XYZ file of C-alpha atoms in Angstrom:
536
model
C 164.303 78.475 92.006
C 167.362 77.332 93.472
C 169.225 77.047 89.691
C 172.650 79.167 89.884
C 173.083 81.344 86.456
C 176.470 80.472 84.728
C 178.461 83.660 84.804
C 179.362 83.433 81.166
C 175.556 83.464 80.032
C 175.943 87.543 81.984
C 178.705 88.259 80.298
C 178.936 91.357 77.405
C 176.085 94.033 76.492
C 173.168 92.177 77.191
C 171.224 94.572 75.066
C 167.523 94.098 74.460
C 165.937 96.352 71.777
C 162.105 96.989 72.557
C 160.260 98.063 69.086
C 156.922 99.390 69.659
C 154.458 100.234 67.360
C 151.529 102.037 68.547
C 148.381 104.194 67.778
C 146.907 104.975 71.381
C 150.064 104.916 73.553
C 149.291 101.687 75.432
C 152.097 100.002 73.615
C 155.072 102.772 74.877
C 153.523 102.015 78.618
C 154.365 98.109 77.796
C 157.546 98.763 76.885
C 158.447 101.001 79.850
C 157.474 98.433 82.235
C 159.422 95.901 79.965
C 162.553 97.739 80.459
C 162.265 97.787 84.056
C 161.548 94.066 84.480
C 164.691 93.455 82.192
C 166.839 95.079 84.796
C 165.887 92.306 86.916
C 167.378 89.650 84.342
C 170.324 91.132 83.839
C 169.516 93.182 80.760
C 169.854 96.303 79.164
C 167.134 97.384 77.452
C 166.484 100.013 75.191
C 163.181 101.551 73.863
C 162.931 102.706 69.789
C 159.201 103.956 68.357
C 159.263 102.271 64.990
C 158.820 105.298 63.056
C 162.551 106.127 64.238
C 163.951 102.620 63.342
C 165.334 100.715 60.192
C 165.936 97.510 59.080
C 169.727 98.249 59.414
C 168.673 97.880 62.893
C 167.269 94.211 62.930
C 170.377 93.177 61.633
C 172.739 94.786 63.960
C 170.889 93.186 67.017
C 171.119 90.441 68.685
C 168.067 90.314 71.054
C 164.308 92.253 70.075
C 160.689 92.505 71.772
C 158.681 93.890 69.625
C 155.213 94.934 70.933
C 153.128 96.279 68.083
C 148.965 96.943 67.897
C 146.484 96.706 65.077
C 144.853 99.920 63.596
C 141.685 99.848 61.251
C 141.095 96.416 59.681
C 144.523 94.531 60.579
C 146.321 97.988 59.202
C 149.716 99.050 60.966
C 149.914 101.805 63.242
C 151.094 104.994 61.823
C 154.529 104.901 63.285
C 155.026 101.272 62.597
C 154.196 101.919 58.130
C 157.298 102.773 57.217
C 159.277 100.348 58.642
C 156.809 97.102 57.769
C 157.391 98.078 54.121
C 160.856 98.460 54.540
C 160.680 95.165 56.181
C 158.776 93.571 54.023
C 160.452 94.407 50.872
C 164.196 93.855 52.584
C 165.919 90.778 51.561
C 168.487 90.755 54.666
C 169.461 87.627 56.094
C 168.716 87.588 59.910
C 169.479 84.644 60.952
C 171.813 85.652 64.212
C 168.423 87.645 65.583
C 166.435 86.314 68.193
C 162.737 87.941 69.312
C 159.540 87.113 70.186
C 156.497 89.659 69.763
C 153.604 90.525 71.728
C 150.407 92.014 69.310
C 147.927 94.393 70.815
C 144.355 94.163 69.240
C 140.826 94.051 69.951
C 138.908 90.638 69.364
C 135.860 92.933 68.186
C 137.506 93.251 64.801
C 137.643 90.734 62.131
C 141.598 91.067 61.979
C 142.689 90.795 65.740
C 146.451 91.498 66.731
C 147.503 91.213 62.896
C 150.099 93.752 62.607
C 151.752 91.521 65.387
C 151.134 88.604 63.406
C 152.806 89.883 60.765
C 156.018 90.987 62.207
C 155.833 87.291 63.787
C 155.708 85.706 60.494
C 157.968 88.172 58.590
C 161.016 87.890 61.038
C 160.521 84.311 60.660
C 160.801 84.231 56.950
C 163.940 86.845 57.176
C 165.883 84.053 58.987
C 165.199 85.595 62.983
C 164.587 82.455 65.338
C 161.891 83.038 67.773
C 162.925 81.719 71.017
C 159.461 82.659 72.905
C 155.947 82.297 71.589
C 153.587 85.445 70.596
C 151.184 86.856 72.860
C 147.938 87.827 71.446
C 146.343 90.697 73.923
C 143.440 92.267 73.926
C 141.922 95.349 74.975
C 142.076 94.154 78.469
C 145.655 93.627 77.853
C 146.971 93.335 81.585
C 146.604 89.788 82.293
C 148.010 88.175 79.466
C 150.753 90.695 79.131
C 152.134 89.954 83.218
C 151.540 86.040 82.601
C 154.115 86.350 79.267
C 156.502 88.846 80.046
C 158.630 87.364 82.525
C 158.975 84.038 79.948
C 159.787 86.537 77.533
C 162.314 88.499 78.974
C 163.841 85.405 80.588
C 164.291 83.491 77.023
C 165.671 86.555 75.529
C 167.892 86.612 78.609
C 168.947 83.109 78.105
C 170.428 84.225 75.237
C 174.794 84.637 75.870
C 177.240 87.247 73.852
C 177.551 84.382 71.041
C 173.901 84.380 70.558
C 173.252 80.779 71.699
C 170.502 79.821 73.547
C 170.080 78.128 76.885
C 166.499 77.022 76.829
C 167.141 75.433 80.484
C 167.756 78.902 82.043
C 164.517 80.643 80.791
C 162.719 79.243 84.275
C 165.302 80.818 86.196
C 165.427 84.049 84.767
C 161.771 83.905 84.348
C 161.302 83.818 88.001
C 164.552 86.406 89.029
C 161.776 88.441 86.002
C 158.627 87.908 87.989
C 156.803 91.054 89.281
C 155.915 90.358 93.003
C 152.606 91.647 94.048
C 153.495 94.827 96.297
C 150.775 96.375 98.358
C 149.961 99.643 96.640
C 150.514 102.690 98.370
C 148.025 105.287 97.925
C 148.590 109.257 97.753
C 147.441 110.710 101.227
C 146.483 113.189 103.045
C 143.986 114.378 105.328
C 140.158 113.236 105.546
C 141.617 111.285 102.158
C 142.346 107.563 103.712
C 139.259 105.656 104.478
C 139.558 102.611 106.881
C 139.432 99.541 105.688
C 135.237 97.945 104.950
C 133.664 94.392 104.149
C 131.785 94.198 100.920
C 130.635 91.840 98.544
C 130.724 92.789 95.105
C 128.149 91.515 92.548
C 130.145 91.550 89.104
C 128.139 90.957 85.916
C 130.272 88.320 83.779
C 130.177 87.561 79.557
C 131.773 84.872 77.747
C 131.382 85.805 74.464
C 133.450 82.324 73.243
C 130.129 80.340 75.016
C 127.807 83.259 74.880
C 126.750 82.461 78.610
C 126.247 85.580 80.960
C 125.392 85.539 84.792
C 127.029 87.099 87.878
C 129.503 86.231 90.437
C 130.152 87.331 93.785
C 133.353 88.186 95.697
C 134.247 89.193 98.909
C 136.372 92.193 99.226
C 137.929 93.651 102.395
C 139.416 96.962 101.162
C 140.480 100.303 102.207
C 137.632 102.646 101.204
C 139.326 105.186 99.703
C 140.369 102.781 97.142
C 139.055 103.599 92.953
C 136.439 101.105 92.078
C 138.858 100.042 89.263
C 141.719 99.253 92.092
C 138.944 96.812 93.888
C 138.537 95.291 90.614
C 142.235 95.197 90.496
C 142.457 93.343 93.488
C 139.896 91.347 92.748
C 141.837 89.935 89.381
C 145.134 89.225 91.381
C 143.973 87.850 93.861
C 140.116 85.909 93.458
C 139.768 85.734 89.744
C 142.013 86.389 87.132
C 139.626 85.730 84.028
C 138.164 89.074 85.093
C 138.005 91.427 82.253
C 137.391 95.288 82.609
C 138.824 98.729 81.703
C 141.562 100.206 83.954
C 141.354 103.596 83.625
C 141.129 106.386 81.119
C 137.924 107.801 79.211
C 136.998 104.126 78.116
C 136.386 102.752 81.981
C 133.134 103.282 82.397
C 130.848 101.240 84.962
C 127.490 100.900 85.831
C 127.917 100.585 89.846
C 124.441 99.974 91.192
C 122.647 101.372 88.643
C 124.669 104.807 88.517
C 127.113 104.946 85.399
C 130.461 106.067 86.679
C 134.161 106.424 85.513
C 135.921 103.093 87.678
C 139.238 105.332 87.722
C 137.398 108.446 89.032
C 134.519 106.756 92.152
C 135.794 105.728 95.818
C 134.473 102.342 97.076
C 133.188 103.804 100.334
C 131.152 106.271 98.239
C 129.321 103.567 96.319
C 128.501 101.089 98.684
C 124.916 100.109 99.947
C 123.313 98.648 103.095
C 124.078 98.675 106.997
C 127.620 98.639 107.784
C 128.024 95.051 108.578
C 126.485 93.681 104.905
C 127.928 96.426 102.264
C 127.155 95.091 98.667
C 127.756 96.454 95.326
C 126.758 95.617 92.012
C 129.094 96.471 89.034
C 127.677 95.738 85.385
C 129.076 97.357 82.141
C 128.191 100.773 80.694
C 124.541 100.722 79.346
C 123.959 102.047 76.090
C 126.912 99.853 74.725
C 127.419 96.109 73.295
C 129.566 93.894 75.706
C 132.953 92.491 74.299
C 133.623 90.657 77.602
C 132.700 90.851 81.170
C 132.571 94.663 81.894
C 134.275 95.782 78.824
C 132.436 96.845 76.416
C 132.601 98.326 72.441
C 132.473 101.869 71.481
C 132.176 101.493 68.202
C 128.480 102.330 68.572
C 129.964 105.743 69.981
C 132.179 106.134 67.119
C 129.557 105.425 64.385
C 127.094 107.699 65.408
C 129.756 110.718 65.452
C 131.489 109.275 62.340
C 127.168 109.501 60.857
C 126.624 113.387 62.003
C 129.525 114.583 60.552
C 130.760 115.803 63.767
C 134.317 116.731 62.315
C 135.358 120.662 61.948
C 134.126 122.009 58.771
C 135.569 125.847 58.542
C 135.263 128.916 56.052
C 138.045 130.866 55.084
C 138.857 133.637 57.387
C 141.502 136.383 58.016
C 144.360 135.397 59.929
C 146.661 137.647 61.880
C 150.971 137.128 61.346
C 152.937 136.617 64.591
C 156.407 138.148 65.098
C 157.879 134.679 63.480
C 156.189 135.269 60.135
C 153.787 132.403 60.788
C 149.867 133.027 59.539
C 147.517 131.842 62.224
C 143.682 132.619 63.035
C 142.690 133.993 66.014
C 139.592 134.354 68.131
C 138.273 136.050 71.156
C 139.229 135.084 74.232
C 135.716 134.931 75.625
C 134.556 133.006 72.906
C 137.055 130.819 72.894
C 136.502 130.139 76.746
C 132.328 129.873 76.448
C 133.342 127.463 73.621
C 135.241 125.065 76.063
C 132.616 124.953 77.962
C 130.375 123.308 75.696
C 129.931 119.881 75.812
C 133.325 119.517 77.899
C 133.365 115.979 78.753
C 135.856 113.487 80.223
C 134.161 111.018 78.471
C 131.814 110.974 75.514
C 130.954 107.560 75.570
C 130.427 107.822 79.371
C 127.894 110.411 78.456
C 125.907 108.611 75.944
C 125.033 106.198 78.966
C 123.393 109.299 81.131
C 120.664 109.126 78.824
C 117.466 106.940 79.174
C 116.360 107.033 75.646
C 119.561 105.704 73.458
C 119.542 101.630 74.695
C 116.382 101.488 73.275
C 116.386 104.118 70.186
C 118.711 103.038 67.917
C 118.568 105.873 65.443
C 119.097 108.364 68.243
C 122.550 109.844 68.001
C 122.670 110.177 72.069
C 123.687 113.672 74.002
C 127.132 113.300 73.773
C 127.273 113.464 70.217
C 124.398 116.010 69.656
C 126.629 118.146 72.203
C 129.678 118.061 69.727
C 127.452 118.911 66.822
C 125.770 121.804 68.714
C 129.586 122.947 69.804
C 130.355 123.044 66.400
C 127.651 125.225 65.691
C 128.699 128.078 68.026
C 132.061 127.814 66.590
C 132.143 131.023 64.719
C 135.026 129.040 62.660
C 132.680 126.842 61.058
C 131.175 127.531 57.972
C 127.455 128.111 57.172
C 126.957 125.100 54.962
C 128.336 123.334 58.062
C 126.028 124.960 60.110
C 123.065 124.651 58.237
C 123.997 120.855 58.044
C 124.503 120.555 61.620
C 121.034 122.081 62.315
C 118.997 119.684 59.695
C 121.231 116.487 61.085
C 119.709 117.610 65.102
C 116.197 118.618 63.863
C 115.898 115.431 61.866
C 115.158 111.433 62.927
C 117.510 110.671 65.030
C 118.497 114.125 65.887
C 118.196 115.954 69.637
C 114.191 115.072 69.227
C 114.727 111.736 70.081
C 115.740 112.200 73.194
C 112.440 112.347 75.269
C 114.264 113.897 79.079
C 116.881 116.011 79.161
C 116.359 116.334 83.081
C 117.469 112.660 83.658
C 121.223 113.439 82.157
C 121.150 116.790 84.630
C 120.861 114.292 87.695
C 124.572 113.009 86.824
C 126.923 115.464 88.524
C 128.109 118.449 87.582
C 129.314 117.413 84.135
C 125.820 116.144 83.552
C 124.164 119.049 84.764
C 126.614 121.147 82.129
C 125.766 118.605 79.324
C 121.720 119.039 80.205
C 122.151 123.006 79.894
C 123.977 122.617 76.411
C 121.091 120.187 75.258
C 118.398 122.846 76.268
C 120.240 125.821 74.805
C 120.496 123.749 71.706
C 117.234 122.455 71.799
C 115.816 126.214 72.279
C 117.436 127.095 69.459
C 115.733 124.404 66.916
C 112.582 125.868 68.537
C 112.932 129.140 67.669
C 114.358 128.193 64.159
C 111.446 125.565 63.205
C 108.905 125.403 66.026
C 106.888 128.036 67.318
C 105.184 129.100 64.647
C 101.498 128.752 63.900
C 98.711 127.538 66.216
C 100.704 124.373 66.781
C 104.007 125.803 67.601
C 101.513 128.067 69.933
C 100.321 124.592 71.291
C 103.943 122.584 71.439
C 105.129 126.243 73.476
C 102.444 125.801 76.071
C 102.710 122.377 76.046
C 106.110 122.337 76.820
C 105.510 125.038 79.712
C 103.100 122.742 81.335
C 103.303 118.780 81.103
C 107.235 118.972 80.271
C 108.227 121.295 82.880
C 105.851 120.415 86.098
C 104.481 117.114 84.924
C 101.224 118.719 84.947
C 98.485 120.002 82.012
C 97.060 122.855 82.377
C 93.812 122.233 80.759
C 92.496 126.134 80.656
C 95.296 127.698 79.806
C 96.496 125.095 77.109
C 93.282 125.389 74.999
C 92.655 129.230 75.516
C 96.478 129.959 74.417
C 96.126 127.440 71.282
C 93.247 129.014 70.287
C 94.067 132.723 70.222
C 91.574 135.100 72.473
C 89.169 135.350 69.680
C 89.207 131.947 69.821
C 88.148 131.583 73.541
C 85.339 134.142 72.964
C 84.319 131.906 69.986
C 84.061 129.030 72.112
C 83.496 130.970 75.372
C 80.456 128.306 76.820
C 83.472 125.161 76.508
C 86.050 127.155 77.871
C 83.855 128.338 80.862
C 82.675 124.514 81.890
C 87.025 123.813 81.558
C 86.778 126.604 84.376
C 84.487 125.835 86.041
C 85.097 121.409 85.905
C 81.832 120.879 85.213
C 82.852 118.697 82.018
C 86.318 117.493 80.616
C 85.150 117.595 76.860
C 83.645 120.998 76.768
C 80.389 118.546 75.374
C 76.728 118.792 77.028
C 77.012 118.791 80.891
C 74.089 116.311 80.605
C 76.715 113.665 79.321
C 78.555 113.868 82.497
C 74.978 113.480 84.604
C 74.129 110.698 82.482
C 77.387 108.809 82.943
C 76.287 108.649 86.381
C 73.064 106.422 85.938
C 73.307 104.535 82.284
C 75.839 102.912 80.412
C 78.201 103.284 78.832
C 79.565 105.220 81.781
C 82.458 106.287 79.171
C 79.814 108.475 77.585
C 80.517 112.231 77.950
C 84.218 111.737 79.578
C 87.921 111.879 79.232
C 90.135 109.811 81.828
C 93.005 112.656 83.617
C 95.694 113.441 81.167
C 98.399 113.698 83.345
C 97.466 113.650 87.080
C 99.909 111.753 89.036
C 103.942 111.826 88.556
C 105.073 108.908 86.440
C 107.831 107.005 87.831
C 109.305 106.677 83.837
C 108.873 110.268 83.060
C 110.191 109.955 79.677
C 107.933 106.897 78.605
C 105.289 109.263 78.830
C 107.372 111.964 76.715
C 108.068 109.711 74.499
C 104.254 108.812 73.808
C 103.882 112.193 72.668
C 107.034 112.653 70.659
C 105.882 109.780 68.158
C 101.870 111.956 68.052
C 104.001 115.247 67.177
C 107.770 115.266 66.633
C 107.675 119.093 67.730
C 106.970 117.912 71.440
């Protein structure tokens, strides 16, 4: 900016102490990036996890960032405990410290960034002076964080071996701080880089401060090998920076045109619809899931339902074996232990529960992710029975893997869905065997399930004759002959059917098709006959 640095204000240690307090590891990535930027304003910076500080080292400091998230309801991260009650019972006078704070949160919680807040306030009241302002990021985090950082760093950097402060150099070494948008080099290598392709990108937008959704469009010109997240990226620096959305990780699920996909994970070329000189896309968030902002949405819905099943490990007591160091450990099979990881083996639960077409509008169904983990836990032959036997009545039950009415629709999504469907039927299988198929309705649910759920098709002789036993087709052996033959649908007079064809009511003596066409909303129709007979 053209304003020379007085060589005085460089002189000494220029130490910066970076506290972080963190649950998830999103704080220690900060703070890495923090120490990197400091470089650029002439300080030395030096990361300590709270958990492996004291309050001996507040007062022997002369510059802090602290960057510290909320856990639970406004709780402090585990790491960060120790040292708040230290803290807040000390009675040290800190009056040569200077810091500023940025809080991590999530506005879905009642008590957003407050374990920042309170490190604000308590440094405060301990005599500290805060020579920048805190930052109050949420759980898309990004934005705020680049706009305050460089301030930030620059005020603490405005701060000379005496401690005083020159408020009229934070500009400059805010802007010497500034991270300069670099074009991003991506990993290559052959039949990897895509050239570079027009599209315009439908984004579905929430303000939850207004409560007003709609969509906006942007223009992108991109390399096609480039993550749906990166476009998004690009789109935030350089179109729209209000944009909100999940970078990467488990938690960055996307619906992108109608297929849910991880935005970390999906190329843009491979997403992209129409002729090659109008490409759109449509991005909206993950179904299944309530919207915090934009595309990001909550998973608390996720973590309730597992937190509901009980989807924890629940073991029995079991011989362990001694290893050569004395230690007692259990042990298992290694075949077992590698069919185990096979089960329900998901990069991302939550992305799961969106494969199915039942949960958004079943809200007592736990979803397949979660009935995965319980049925997991079942096989686990370190679980104990009661466990088991509560596992089995928690899938059987309302709510359980019943409620989901087509198992083939979570198959169709790649080969992790296709893994996830498999587990679902082997567990399913299993409840049928255990409660089902017994009786002349289990007889009927069997056959039933061998004809309308398999091929979309009844079988109207064989699903009456098997019901009914053999003796029970010779018992009604004219009915079942006329089903052969189609002269009736009811198995009633075949004069009804004549009739119908020259007096009213023409309804008289017939029975529309059960199931004669495909239906484009296969599990609507399942569903129909879940709520007649659960054991469907």
């Amino acid at each position: 900016g053209g304003v020379e640095i007085p060589p005085d204000l460089l002189e000494g240690e220029r130490k910066v102490l970076i506290l972080v307090g963190s649950q998830s590891g999103n704080g220690e990535s900060l703070a890495e990036e923090a120490v990197k930027l400091a470089v650029l304003g002439h300080l030395n910076a030096e990361i300590k996890l709270m958990d492996a500080a004291t309050v001996d080292d507040f007062s022997g400091c002369l510059r802090l960032l602290i960057i510290c998230s909320t856990w639970g309801e406004g709780e402090m991260p585990d790491n960060a405990q120790e040292l708040w009650d230290a803290a807040a019972a000390s009675k040290v006078d800190l009056s040569g410290l200077n810091f500023t704070v940025c809080a991590l949160g999530d506005t879905a919680y009642e008590f957003y960034c407050q374990s920042g807040k309170d490190w604000d306030s308590r440094l405060e009241e301990m005599g500290a002076r805060r020579v920048y302002e805190r930052v109050d990021c949420d759980v898309d985090y990004e934005p705020p964080w680049k706009s305050w950082v460089p301030n930030a760093l620059g005020s603490l950097a405005s701060i000379d071996e005496a401690g005083n402060f020159s408020d009229n150099m934070v500009g400059a070494f805010a802007e010497m701080i500034m991270p300069s948008k670099k074009a991003k080099v991506i990993a290559s290598a052959a039949g990897v880089v895509q050239p570079e392709i027009s599209v315009s990108v439908k984004v579905f937008r929430y303000d939850p401060v207004l409560s007003e959704q709609g969509w906006d469009t942007y223009a992108c010109t991109v390399p096609g090998h480039l993550s749906i997240s990166q476009m998004l990226t690009s789109i935030q620096e350089t179109q729209d920076g209000s944009l909100s959305f999940r970078r990467s990780g488990a938690l960055c699920g996307l619906s992108v045109n109608g297929r849910p996909i991880l935005a970390d994970s999906c190329r843009v070329v491979d997403f992209v619809c129409g002729d090659s000189d109008s490409l759109t896309m449509s991005i909206e968030p993950l179904p299944g899931h309530d919207v915090i902002r934009d595309l990001v949405v909550a998973t608390d819905s996720f973590e309730n339902r597992s937190l509901s099943a009980k989807s924890w490990a629940r073991t029995a007591d079991r011989i362990g074996h001694r290893t050569m160091q004395g230690v007692v450990m259990g042990t298992m099979d290694i075949s077992t232990s590698v069919n185990l990881r096979g089960v329900a083996a998901m990069s991302s639960p939550q992305l799961a529960q969106s494969w199915s077409d039942s949960l958004p509008y079943d809200g007592k169904y736990l979803g397949p992710a979660v009935c995965a983990q319980l049925w997991r836990r079942y096989l686990d032959p370190r679980t104990s029975e009661k466990a088991r036997t509560d596992i089995m009545k928690t899938l059987e039950s309302e709510g359980g893997l019943w409620n989901e009415t087509d198992i083939a629709a979570i198959g169709r999504h790649g080969a992790e869905g296709h893994a996830l469907a498999k587990t679902l039927y082997d567990c399913r299988a299993e409840l049928l065997r255990l409660n089902k198929f017994t009786g002349k309705h289990g007889r009927h649910v069997k056959w039933f399930s061998r004809t309308v759920k398999m091929f979309g098709d009844v079988n109207e002789t064989i699903l009456p004759a098997m019901v009914s036993g053999p003796f029970g087709m010779i018992a009604n052996g004219r009915q079942v002959l006329r089903m052969m033959t189609g002269f009736t649908r009811t198995g009633g007079p075949m004069l009804r059917d004549k009739q119908a064809l020259f007096m009213p009511p023409a309804s008289i003596g017939k029975m529309p098709p059960l199931v004669k066409l495909p239906a484009r909303n296969h599990h609507e129709v399942v569903a129909i006959f879940n709520e007649l007979d659960k054991r469907f």
